Tab-separated table of C-alpha atoms in Angstrom:
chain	number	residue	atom	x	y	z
A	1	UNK	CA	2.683	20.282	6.676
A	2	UNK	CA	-0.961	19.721	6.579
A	3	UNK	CA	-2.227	16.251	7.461
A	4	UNK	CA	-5.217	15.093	5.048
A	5	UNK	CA	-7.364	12.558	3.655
A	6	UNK	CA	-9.268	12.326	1.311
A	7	UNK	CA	-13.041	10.125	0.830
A	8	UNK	CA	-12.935	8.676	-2.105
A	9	UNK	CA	-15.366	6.666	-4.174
A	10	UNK	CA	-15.864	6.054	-8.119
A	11	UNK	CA	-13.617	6.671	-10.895
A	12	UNK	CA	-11.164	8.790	-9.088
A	13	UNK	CA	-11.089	11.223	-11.582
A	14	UNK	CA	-11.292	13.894	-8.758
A	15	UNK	CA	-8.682	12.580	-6.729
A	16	UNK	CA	-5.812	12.410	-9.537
A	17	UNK	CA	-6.063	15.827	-9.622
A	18	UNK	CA	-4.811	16.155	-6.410
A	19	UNK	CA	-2.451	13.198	-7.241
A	20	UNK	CA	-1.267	15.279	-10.054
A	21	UNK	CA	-0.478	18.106	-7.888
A	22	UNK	CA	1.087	16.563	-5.243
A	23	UNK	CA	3.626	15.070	-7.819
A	24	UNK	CA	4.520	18.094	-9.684
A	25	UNK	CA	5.223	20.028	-6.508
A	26	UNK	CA	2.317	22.252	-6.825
A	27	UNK	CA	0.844	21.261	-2.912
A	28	UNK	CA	4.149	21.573	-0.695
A	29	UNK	CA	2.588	21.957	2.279
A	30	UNK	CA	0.091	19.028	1.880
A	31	UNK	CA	0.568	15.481	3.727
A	32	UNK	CA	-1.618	13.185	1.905
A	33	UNK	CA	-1.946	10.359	4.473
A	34	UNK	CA	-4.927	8.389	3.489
A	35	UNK	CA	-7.524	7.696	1.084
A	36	UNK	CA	-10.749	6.168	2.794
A	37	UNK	CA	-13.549	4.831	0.224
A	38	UNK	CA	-16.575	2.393	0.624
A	39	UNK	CA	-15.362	0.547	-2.003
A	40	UNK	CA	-12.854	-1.874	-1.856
A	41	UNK	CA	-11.942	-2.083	-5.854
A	42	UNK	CA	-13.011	0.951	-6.940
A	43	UNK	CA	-10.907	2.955	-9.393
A	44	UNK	CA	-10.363	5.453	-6.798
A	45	UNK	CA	-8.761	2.867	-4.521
A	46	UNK	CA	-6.619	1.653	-7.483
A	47	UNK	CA	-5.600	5.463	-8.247
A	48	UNK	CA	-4.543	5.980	-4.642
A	49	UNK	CA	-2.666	2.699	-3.987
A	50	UNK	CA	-0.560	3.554	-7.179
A	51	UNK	CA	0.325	6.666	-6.132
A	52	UNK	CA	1.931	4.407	-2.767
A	53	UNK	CA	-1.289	6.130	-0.509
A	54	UNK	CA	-2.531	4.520	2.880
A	55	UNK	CA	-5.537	3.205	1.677
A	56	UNK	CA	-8.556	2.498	4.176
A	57	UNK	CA	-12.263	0.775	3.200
A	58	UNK	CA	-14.824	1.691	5.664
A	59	UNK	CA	-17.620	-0.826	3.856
A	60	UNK	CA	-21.284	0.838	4.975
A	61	UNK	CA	-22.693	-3.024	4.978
A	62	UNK	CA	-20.728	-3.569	8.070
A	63	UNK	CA	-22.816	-0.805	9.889
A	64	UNK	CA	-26.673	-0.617	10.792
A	65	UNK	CA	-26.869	2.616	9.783
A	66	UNK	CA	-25.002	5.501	7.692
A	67	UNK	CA	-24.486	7.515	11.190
A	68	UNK	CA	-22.773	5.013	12.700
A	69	UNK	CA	-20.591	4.058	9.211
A	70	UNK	CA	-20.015	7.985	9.358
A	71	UNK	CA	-18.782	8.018	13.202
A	72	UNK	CA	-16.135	5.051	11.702
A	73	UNK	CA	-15.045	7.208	9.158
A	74	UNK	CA	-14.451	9.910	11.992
A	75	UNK	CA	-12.275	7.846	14.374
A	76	UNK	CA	-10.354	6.896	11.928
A	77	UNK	CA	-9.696	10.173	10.586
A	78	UNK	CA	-8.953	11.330	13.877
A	79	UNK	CA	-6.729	8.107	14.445
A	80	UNK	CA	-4.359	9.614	11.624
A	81	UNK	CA	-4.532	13.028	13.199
A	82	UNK	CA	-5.988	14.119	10.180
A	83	UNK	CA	-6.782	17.965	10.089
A	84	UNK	CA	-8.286	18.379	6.576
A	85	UNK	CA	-10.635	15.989	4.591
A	86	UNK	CA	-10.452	16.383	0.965
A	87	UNK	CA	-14.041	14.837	-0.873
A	88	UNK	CA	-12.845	13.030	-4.505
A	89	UNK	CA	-15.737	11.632	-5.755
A	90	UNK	CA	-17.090	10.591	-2.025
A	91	UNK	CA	-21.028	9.817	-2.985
A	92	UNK	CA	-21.737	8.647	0.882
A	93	UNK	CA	-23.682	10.874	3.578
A	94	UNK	CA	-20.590	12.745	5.447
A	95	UNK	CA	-22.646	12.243	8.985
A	96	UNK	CA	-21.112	13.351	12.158
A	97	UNK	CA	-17.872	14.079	10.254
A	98	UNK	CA	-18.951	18.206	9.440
A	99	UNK	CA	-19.098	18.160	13.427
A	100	UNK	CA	-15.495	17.416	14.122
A	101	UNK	CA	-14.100	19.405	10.760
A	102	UNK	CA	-15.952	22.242	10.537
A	103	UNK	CA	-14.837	24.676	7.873
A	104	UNK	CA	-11.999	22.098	7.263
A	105	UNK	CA	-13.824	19.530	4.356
A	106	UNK	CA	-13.442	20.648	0.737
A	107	UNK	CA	-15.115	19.847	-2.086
A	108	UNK	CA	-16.296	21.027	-5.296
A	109	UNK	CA	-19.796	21.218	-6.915
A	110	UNK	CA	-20.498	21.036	-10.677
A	111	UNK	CA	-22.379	24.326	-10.706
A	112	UNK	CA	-22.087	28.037	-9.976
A	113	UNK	CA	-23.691	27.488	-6.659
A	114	UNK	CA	-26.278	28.808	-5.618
A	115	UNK	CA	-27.286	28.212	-9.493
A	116	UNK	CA	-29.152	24.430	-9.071
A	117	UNK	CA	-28.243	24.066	-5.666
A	118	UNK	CA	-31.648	22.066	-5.045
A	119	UNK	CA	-31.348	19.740	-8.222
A	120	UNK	CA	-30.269	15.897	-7.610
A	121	UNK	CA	-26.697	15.731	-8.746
A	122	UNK	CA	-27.520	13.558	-11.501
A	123	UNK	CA	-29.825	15.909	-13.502
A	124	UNK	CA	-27.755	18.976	-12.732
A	125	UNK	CA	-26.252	19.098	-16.750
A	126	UNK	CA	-30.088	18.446	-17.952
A	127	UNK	CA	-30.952	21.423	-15.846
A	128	UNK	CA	-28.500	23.772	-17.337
A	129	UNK	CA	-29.159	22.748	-20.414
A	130	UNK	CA	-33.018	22.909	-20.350
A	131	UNK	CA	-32.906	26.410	-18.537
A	132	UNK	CA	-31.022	27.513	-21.910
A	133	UNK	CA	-27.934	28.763	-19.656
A	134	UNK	CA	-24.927	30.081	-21.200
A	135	UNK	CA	-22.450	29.877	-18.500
A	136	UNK	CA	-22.249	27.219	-15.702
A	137	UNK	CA	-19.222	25.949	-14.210
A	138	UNK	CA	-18.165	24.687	-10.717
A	139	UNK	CA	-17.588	25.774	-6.954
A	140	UNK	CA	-14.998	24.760	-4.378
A	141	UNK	CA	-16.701	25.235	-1.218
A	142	UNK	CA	-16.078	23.836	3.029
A	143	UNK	CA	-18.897	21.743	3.665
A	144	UNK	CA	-21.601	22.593	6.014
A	145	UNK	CA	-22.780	20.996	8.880
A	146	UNK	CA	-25.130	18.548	6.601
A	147	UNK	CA	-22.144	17.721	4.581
A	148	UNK	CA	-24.118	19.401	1.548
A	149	UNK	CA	-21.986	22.789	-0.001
A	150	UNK	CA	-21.363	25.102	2.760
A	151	UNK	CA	-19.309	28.095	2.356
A	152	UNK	CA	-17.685	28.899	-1.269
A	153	UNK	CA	-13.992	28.883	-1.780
A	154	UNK	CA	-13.916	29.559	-4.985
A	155	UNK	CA	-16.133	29.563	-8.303
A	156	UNK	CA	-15.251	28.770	-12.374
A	157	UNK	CA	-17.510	29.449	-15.237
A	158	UNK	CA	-17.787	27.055	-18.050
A	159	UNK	CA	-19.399	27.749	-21.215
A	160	UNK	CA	-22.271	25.779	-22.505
A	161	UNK	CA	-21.850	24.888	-26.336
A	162	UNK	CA	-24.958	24.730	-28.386
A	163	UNK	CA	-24.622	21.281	-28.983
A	164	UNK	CA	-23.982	20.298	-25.618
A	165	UNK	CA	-24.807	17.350	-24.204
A	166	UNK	CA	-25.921	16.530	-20.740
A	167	UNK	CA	-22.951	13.983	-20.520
A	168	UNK	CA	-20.507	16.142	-22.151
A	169	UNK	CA	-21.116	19.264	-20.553
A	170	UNK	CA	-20.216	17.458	-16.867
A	171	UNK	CA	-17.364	16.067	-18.682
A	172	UNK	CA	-16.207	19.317	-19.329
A	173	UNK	CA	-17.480	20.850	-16.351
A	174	UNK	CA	-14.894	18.106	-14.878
A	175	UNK	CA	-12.290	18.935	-16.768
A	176	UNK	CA	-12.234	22.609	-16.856
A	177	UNK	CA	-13.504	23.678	-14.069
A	178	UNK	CA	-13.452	20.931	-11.069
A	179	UNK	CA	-10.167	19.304	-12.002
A	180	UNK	CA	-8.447	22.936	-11.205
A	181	UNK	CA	-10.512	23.911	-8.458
A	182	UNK	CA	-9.934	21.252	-5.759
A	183	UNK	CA	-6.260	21.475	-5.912
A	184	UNK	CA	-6.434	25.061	-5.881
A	185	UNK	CA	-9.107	25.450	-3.042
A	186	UNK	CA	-6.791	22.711	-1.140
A	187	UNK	CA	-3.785	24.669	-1.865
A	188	UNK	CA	-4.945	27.932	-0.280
A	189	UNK	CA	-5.979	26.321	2.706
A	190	UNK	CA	-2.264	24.381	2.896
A	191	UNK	CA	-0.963	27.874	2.773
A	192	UNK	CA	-3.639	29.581	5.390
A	193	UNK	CA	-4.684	32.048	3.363
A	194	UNK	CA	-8.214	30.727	4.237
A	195	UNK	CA	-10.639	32.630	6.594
A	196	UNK	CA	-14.198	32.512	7.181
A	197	UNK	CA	-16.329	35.296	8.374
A	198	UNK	CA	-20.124	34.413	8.619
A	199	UNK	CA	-21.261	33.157	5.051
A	200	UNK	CA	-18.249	34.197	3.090
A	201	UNK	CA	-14.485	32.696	2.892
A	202	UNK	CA	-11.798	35.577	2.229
A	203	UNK	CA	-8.747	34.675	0.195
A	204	UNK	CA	-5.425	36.965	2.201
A	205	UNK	CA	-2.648	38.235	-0.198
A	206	UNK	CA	0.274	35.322	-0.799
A	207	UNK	CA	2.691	35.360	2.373
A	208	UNK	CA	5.753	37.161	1.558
């Protein structure tokens, strides 16, 4: 089994997918053993703590700075003997935590990275949209050493509609693309089929 937590801020949308997965059986190998968030009633917290999760709020007003917040978030991660850190929604700097779980932090980004890799999060759909794309989608990558999107996992295109939206082409980004991705991403690294050689992650053949 594979010890994990997973940072957790906002809605929580992100993290029931992983809730969804653990409950239909679909991530055997996983050990979800905490949820840590900055937020002490956020919907994330709410989503976790129904699901019967460890929860944990590491509140960044309590530290002088977001390095030191980040080094909390570390020890206790390493408390737990966690060995990988799934990001649901977690909008903090991840710090000194890339140092101690390198190639082990997954996330997902609502873009075909490197497509917009430079644009604030919150103008990403407006981007897409203005640059008259047809296709964007999402990437499950391993953070980098900056915490920002390190090496890619895996990718999933989304169509843009003509009368898209910015709001509801990231809901649908969300929903067909990210929702899948981070179980799946987490899922492959459960099983080891994960390896990383310089810049690129290689998926191995299903054991057995």
């Amino acid at each position: 089994m594979i010890r994990a937590a997973a940072l957790i801020s906002g809605d929580g949308s992100k993290l029931q997918s992983i809730l969804d997965a653990l409950y239909f059986s679909e991530l055997p190998e996983l050990e979800l053993v905490a949820a840590i968030s900055p937020e002490k009633d956020s919907n994330a917290m709410k989503r976790a703590l129904s699901f019967h999760i460890p929860t944990f709020v590491v509140d960044p007003e309590l530290f002088p700075n977001m390095t030191s917040h980040s080094m909390a978030v570390a020890n206790k991660l390493k408390d737990m003997d966690v060995e990988l850190v799934i990001l649901a929604g977690y909008k903090l700097e991840l710090g000194v935590i890339p140092f101690q779980y390198r190639n082990r932090i997954i996330g997902t980004y609502p873009s075909l990275i490197p497509t917009f890799a430079e644009v604030p999060d919150g103008d990403i759909f407006r981007a897409a949209l203005e640059r008259g794309v047809k296709i964007t989608g999402a990437t499950a990558y391993f953070a980098d050493s900056d915490g920002t999107v390190g090496n890619i996992i895996l990718q999933k295109a989304v169509n843009v509609q003509p009368d898209d939206t910015p709001e509801s082409l990231s809901r649908r980004i969300l929903e067909e693309a990210e929702w899948l991705l981070l179980p799946e991403a987490v899922s492959l690294y459960c099983q080891g089929r994960l390896s990383v050689h310089g810049n690129r992650v290689l998926i191995s053949e299903k054991r057995g």
